[in-house]
PDB file of N, CA and C in Angstrom:
ATOM      1  N   MET A  29      87.658 110.195 112.117  1.00  0.00           N
ATOM      2  CA  MET A  29      87.438 110.254 110.697  1.00  0.00           C
ATOM      3  C   MET A  29      88.562 111.072 110.077  1.00  0.00           C
ATOM      4  N   LYS A  30      89.135 110.569 108.980  1.00  0.00           N
ATOM      5  CA  LYS A  30      90.215 111.268 108.292  1.00  0.00           C
ATOM      6  C   LYS A  30      89.657 112.409 107.445  1.00  0.00           C
ATOM      7  N   PRO A  31      90.482 113.433 107.136  1.00  0.00           N
ATOM      8  CA  PRO A  31      90.020 114.517 106.267  1.00  0.00           C
ATOM      9  C   PRO A  31      89.696 113.994 104.864  1.00  0.00           C
ATOM     10  N   ILE A  32      88.769 114.674 104.195  1.00  0.00           N
ATOM     11  CA  ILE A  32      88.364 114.296 102.849  1.00  0.00           C
ATOM     12  C   ILE A  32      89.147 115.131 101.852  1.00  0.00           C
ATOM     13  N   ASP A  33      89.853 114.475 100.928  1.00  0.00           N
ATOM     14  CA  ASP A  33      90.586 115.172  99.883  1.00  0.00           C
ATOM     15  C   ASP A  33      89.650 115.433  98.721  1.00  0.00           C
ATOM     16  N   GLU A  34      89.716 116.660  98.151  1.00  0.00           N
ATOM     17  CA  GLU A  34      88.890 116.989  97.004  1.00  0.00           C
ATOM     18  C   GLU A  34      89.514 116.439  95.733  1.00  0.00           C
ATOM     19  N   GLN A  35      88.664 115.990  94.831  1.00  0.00           N
ATOM     20  CA  GLN A  35      89.117 115.516  93.525  1.00  0.00           C
ATOM     21  C   GLN A  35      88.085 115.932  92.494  1.00  0.00           C
ATOM     22  N   HIS A  36      88.542 116.441  91.360  1.00  0.00           N
ATOM     23  CA  HIS A  36      87.638 116.903  90.319  1.00  0.00           C
ATOM     24  C   HIS A  36      86.985 115.720  89.614  1.00  0.00           C
ATOM     25  N   ILE A  37      85.671 115.793  89.448  1.00  0.00           N
ATOM     26  CA  ILE A  37      84.922 114.791  88.715  1.00  0.00           C
ATOM     27  C   ILE A  37      84.379 115.491  87.477  1.00  0.00           C
ATOM     28  N   ALA A  38      84.810 115.073  86.290  1.00  0.00           N
ATOM     29  CA  ALA A  38      84.492 115.795  85.064  1.00  0.00           C
ATOM     30  C   ALA A  38      83.228 115.320  84.359  1.00  0.00           C
ATOM     31  N   GLU A  39      82.812 114.093  84.558  1.00  0.00           N
ATOM     32  CA  GLU A  39      81.677 113.543  83.828  1.00  0.00           C
ATOM     33  C   GLU A  39      80.759 112.784  84.770  1.00  0.00           C
ATOM     34  N   PRO A  40      79.452 112.713  84.435  1.00  0.00           N
ATOM     35  CA  PRO A  40      78.557 111.913  85.248  1.00  0.00           C
ATOM     36  C   PRO A  40      78.889 110.439  85.106  1.00  0.00           C
ATOM     37  N   GLY A  41      78.588 109.684  86.123  1.00  0.00           N
ATOM     38  CA  GLY A  41      78.807 108.244  86.045  1.00  0.00           C
ATOM     39  C   GLY A  41      79.127 107.638  87.392  1.00  0.00           C
ATOM     40  N   LEU A  42      79.734 106.486  87.347  1.00  0.00           N
ATOM     41  CA  LEU A  42      80.051 105.740  88.550  1.00  0.00           C
ATOM     42  C   LEU A  42      81.162 106.424  89.333  1.00  0.00           C
ATOM     43  N   VAL A  43      80.945 106.575  90.626  1.00  0.00           N
ATOM     44  CA  VAL A  43      81.958 107.118  91.529  1.00  0.00           C
ATOM     45  C   VAL A  43      82.251 106.030  92.545  1.00  0.00           C
ATOM     46  N   VAL A  44      83.490 105.590  92.603  1.00  0.00           N
ATOM     47  CA  VAL A  44      83.906 104.603  93.599  1.00  0.00           C
ATOM     48  C   VAL A  44      84.618 105.359  94.705  1.00  0.00           C
ATOM     49  N   ILE A  45      84.098 105.234  95.900  1.00  0.00           N
ATOM     50  CA  ILE A  45      84.643 105.945  97.056  1.00  0.00           C
ATOM     51  C   ILE A  45      85.353 104.941  97.936  1.00  0.00           C
ATOM     52  N   THR A  46      86.600 105.209  98.218  1.00  0.00           N
ATOM     53  CA  THR A  46      87.387 104.335  99.088  1.00  0.00           C
ATOM     54  C   THR A  46      87.933 105.175 100.225  1.00  0.00           C
ATOM     55  N   GLY A  47      87.732 104.709 101.438  1.00  0.00           N
ATOM     56  CA  GLY A  47      88.201 105.451 102.597  1.00  0.00           C
ATOM     57  C   GLY A  47      88.707 104.518 103.671  1.00  0.00           C
ATOM     58  N   GLY A  48      89.250 105.096 104.695  1.00  0.00           N
ATOM     59  CA  GLY A  48      89.818 104.315 105.783  1.00  0.00           C
ATOM     60  C   GLY A  48      88.770 103.635 106.643  1.00  0.00           C
ATOM     61  N   ASP A  49      87.583 104.247 106.730  1.00  0.00           N
ATOM     62  CA  ASP A  49      86.549 103.661 107.577  1.00  0.00           C
ATOM     63  C   ASP A  49      85.162 103.977 107.011  1.00  0.00           C
ATOM     64  N   GLU A  50      84.158 103.318 107.554  1.00  0.00           N
ATOM     65  CA  GLU A  50      82.791 103.460 107.056  1.00  0.00           C
ATOM     66  C   GLU A  50      82.271 104.886 107.201  1.00  0.00           C
ATOM     67  N   ASP A  51      82.594 105.549 108.317  1.00  0.00           N
ATOM     68  CA  ASP A  51      82.114 106.909 108.542  1.00  0.00           C
ATOM     69  C   ASP A  51      82.645 107.876 107.491  1.00  0.00           C
ATOM     70  N   THR A  52      83.896 107.721 107.103  1.00  0.00           N
ATOM     71  CA  THR A  52      84.482 108.594 106.087  1.00  0.00           C
ATOM     72  C   THR A  52      83.798 108.390 104.747  1.00  0.00           C
ATOM     73  N   VAL A  53      83.561 107.146 104.357  1.00  0.00           N
ATOM     74  CA  VAL A  53      82.907 106.852 103.086  1.00  0.00           C
ATOM     75  C   VAL A  53      81.489 107.412 103.078  1.00  0.00           C
ATOM     76  N   ARG A  54      80.749 107.259 104.169  1.00  0.00           N
ATOM     77  CA  ARG A  54      79.393 107.810 104.242  1.00  0.00           C
ATOM     78  C   ARG A  54      79.405 109.339 104.175  1.00  0.00           C
ATOM     79  N   ALA A  55      80.396 109.969 104.808  1.00  0.00           N
ATOM     80  CA  ALA A  55      80.506 111.427 104.770  1.00  0.00           C
ATOM     81  C   ALA A  55      80.757 111.925 103.350  1.00  0.00           C
ATOM     82  N   VAL A  56      81.568 111.208 102.588  1.00  0.00           N
ATOM     83  CA  VAL A  56      81.826 111.596 101.193  1.00  0.00           C
ATOM     84  C   VAL A  56      80.545 111.464 100.377  1.00  0.00           C
ATOM     85  N   MET A  57      79.807 110.378 100.556  1.00  0.00           N
ATOM     86  CA  MET A  57      78.555 110.195  99.815  1.00  0.00           C
ATOM     87  C   MET A  57      77.567 111.315 100.143  1.00  0.00           C
ATOM     88  N   ALA A  58      77.459 111.673 101.410  1.00  0.00           N
ATOM     89  CA  ALA A  58      76.544 112.739 101.821  1.00  0.00           C
ATOM     90  C   ALA A  58      76.974 114.081 101.227  1.00  0.00           C
ATOM     91  N   THR A  59      78.270 114.317 101.151  1.00  0.00           N
ATOM     92  CA  THR A  59      78.779 115.564 100.578  1.00  0.00           C
ATOM     93  C   THR A  59      78.483 115.638  99.087  1.00  0.00           C
ATOM     94  N   LEU A  60      78.610 114.526  98.373  1.00  0.00           N
ATOM     95  CA  LEU A  60      78.312 114.508  96.939  1.00  0.00           C
ATOM     96  C   LEU A  60      76.840 114.771  96.667  1.00  0.00           C
ATOM     97  N   GLU A  61      75.972 114.405  97.597  1.00  0.00           N
ATOM     98  CA  GLU A  61      74.533 114.606  97.409  1.00  0.00           C
ATOM     99  C   GLU A  61      74.128 116.074  97.462  1.00  0.00           C
ATOM    100  N   GLU A  62      74.939 116.910  98.108  1.00  0.00           N
ATOM    101  CA  GLU A  62      74.570 118.312  98.269  1.00  0.00           C
ATOM    102  C   GLU A  62      74.500 119.066  96.938  1.00  0.00           C
ATOM    103  N   PRO A  63      75.551 119.052  96.112  1.00  0.00           N
ATOM    104  CA  PRO A  63      75.472 119.844  94.879  1.00  0.00           C
ATOM    105  C   PRO A  63      74.934 119.075  93.671  1.00  0.00           C
ATOM    106  N   TRP A  64      74.919 117.753  93.708  1.00  0.00           N
ATOM    107  CA  TRP A  64      74.596 116.971  92.519  1.00  0.00           C
ATOM    108  C   TRP A  64      73.535 115.915  92.801  1.00  0.00           C
ATOM    109  N   ALA A  65      72.935 115.437  91.725  1.00  0.00           N
ATOM    110  CA  ALA A  65      72.004 114.323  91.820  1.00  0.00           C
ATOM    111  C   ALA A  65      72.820 113.036  91.909  1.00  0.00           C
ATOM    112  N   THR A  66      72.566 112.232  92.926  1.00  0.00           N
ATOM    113  CA  THR A  66      73.282 110.961  93.086  1.00  0.00           C
ATOM    114  C   THR A  66      72.270 109.843  93.303  1.00  0.00           C
ATOM    115  N   SER A  67      72.771 108.629  93.288  1.00  0.00           N
ATOM    116  CA  SER A  67      71.897 107.478  93.546  1.00  0.00           C
ATOM    117  C   SER A  67      71.656 107.286  95.033  1.00  0.00           C
ATOM    118  N   GLY A  68      72.173 108.170  95.868  1.00  0.00           N
ATOM    119  CA  GLY A  68      71.921 108.119  97.305  1.00  0.00           C
ATOM    120  C   GLY A  68      73.031 107.416  98.078  1.00  0.00           C
ATOM    121  N   ILE A  69      72.797 107.271  99.349  1.00  0.00           N
ATOM    122  CA  ILE A  69      73.774 106.611 100.216  1.00  0.00           C
ATOM    123  C   ILE A  69      73.711 105.117  99.945  1.00  0.00           C
ATOM    124  N   ALA A  70      74.825 104.563  99.516  1.00  0.00           N
ATOM    125  CA  ALA A  70      74.905 103.144  99.164  1.00  0.00           C
ATOM    126  C   ALA A  70      75.488 102.346 100.330  1.00  0.00           C
ATOM    127  N   PRO A  71      75.308 101.037 100.292  1.00  0.00           N
ATOM    128  CA  PRO A  71      75.936 100.203 101.321  1.00  0.00           C
ATOM    129  C   PRO A  71      77.460 100.342 101.270  1.00  0.00           C
ATOM    130  N   VAL A  72      78.062 100.375 102.445  1.00  0.00           N
ATOM    131  CA  VAL A  72      79.528 100.448 102.543  1.00  0.00           C
ATOM    132  C   VAL A  72      80.035  99.030 102.746  1.00  0.00           C
ATOM    133  N   ARG A  73      81.042  98.667 101.968  1.00  0.00           N
ATOM    134  CA  ARG A  73      81.574  97.300 102.023  1.00  0.00           C
ATOM    135  C   ARG A  73      83.041  97.289 102.391  1.00  0.00           C
ATOM    136  N   ARG A  74      83.455  96.182 102.966  1.00  0.00           N
ATOM    137  CA  ARG A  74      84.868  95.910 103.229  1.00  0.00           C
ATOM    138  C   ARG A  74      85.195  94.591 102.556  1.00  0.00           C
ATOM    139  N   ASP A  75      86.254  94.582 101.758  1.00  0.00           N
ATOM    140  CA  ASP A  75      86.692  93.348 101.109  1.00  0.00           C
ATOM    141  C   ASP A  75      87.717  92.659 101.994  1.00  0.00           C
ATOM    142  N   PRO A  76      87.527  91.366 102.267  1.00  0.00           N
ATOM    143  CA  PRO A  76      88.481  90.644 103.114  1.00  0.00           C
ATOM    144  C   PRO A  76      89.905  90.745 102.568  1.00  0.00           C
ATOM    145  N   GLY A  77      90.831  91.056 103.441  1.00  0.00           N
ATOM    146  CA  GLY A  77      92.239  91.138 103.062  1.00  0.00           C
ATOM    147  C   GLY A  77      92.641  92.461 102.429  1.00  0.00           C
ATOM    148  N   GLU A  78      91.680  93.390 102.218  1.00  0.00           N
ATOM    149  CA  GLU A  78      91.999  94.689 101.632  1.00  0.00           C
ATOM    150  C   GLU A  78      91.714  95.789 102.649  1.00  0.00           C
ATOM    151  N   PRO A  79      92.585  96.802 102.700  1.00  0.00           N
ATOM    152  CA  PRO A  79      92.375  97.881 103.674  1.00  0.00           C
ATOM    153  C   PRO A  79      91.249  98.809 103.241  1.00  0.00           C
ATOM    154  N   GLY A  80      90.607  99.421 104.202  1.00  0.00           N
ATOM    155  CA  GLY A  80      89.629 100.450 103.920  1.00  0.00           C
ATOM    156  C   GLY A  80      88.245  99.936 103.594  1.00  0.00           C
ATOM    157  N   ALA A  81      87.324 100.896 103.539  1.00  0.00           N
ATOM    158  CA  ALA A  81      85.930 100.628 103.204  1.00  0.00           C
ATOM    159  C   ALA A  81      85.660 101.235 101.836  1.00  0.00           C
ATOM    160  N   ARG A  82      84.597 100.765 101.184  1.00  0.00           N
ATOM    161  CA  ARG A  82      84.337 101.216  99.813  1.00  0.00           C
ATOM    162  C   ARG A  82      82.837 101.239  99.540  1.00  0.00           C
ATOM    163  N   ALA A  83      82.431 102.165  98.670  1.00  0.00           N
ATOM    164  CA  ALA A  83      81.038 102.246  98.223  1.00  0.00           C
ATOM    165  C   ALA A  83      81.036 102.722  96.778  1.00  0.00           C
ATOM    166  N   ARG A  84      79.972 102.403  96.062  1.00  0.00           N
ATOM    167  CA  ARG A  84      79.817 102.832  94.671  1.00  0.00           C
ATOM    168  C   ARG A  84      78.477 103.539  94.538  1.00  0.00           C
ATOM    169  N   ILE A  85      78.510 104.734  93.954  1.00  0.00           N
ATOM    170  CA  ILE A  85      77.289 105.473  93.682  1.00  0.00           C
ATOM    171  C   ILE A  85      77.381 106.081  92.281  1.00  0.00           C
ATOM    172  N   TYR A  86      76.256 106.486  91.764  1.00  0.00           N
ATOM    173  CA  TYR A  86      76.235 107.217  90.496  1.00  0.00           C
ATOM    174  C   TYR A  86      75.983 108.678  90.810  1.00  0.00           C
ATOM    175  N   ALA A  87      76.726 109.565  90.158  1.00  0.00           N
ATOM    176  CA  ALA A  87      76.581 111.001  90.380  1.00  0.00           C
ATOM    177  C   ALA A  87      76.445 111.710  89.043  1.00  0.00           C
ATOM    178  N   ASP A  88      75.430 112.579  88.946  1.00  0.00           N
ATOM    179  CA  ASP A  88      75.260 113.412  87.764  1.00  0.00           C
ATOM    180  C   ASP A  88      75.833 114.778  88.105  1.00  0.00           C
ATOM    181  N   VAL A  89      77.099 114.986  87.765  1.00  0.00           N
ATOM    182  CA  VAL A  89      77.792 116.221  88.127  1.00  0.00           C
ATOM    183  C   VAL A  89      77.550 117.341  87.130  1.00  0.00           C
ATOM    184  N   LEU A  90      76.748 117.071  86.103  1.00  0.00           N
ATOM    185  CA  LEU A  90      76.461 118.097  85.100  1.00  0.00           C
ATOM    186  C   LEU A  90      75.038 118.628  85.242  1.00  0.00           C
ATOM    187  N   CYS A  91      74.449 118.482  86.417  1.00  0.00           N
ATOM    188  CA  CYS A  91      73.089 118.945  86.631  1.00  0.00           C
ATOM    189  C   CYS A  91      73.050 120.483  86.583  1.00  0.00           C
ATOM    190  N   PRO A  92      71.877 121.084  86.383  1.00  0.00           N
ATOM    191  CA  PRO A  92      71.790 122.548  86.312  1.00  0.00           C
ATOM    192  C   PRO A  92      72.423 123.223  87.521  1.00  0.00           C
ATOM    193  N   GLY A  93      73.101 124.315  87.249  1.00  0.00           N
ATOM    194  CA  GLY A  93      73.736 125.055  88.336  1.00  0.00           C
ATOM    195  C   GLY A  93      75.191 124.706  88.520  1.00  0.00           C
ATOM    196  N   TRP A  94      75.639 123.647  87.855  1.00  0.00           N
ATOM    197  CA  TRP A  94      77.039 123.254  87.979  1.00  0.00           C
ATOM    198  C   TRP A  94      77.903 124.179  87.154  1.00  0.00           C
ATOM    199  N   GLU A  95      78.934 124.700  87.743  1.00  0.00           N
ATOM    200  CA  GLU A  95      79.860 125.564  87.027  1.00  0.00           C
ATOM    201  C   GLU A  95      81.129 124.797  86.772  1.00  0.00           C
ATOM    202  N   GLY A  96      81.415 124.539  85.526  1.00  0.00           N
ATOM    203  CA  GLY A  96      82.577 123.749  85.139  1.00  0.00           C
ATOM    204  C   GLY A  96      83.886 124.436  85.446  1.00  0.00           C
ATOM    205  N   PRO A  97      84.983 123.713  85.179  1.00  0.00           N
ATOM    206  CA  PRO A  97      86.313 124.253  85.502  1.00  0.00           C
ATOM    207  C   PRO A  97      86.662 125.455  84.653  1.00  0.00           C
TER     208      PRO A  97
END
């Protein structure tokens, strides 16, 4: 599994996660669930002819306890 790069998410909404493999994408989804309300672990998909795996979830990053930048 490749390392996960951090990226700031400023608003709640759709988060598209793209990674090299299914395990990496699932790990990112699980990490997002820890501090924020999310739609949960979504199915991981691979598009024919495109590299990497991908998933889409909704994340509410402005839930109570969130400390902004």
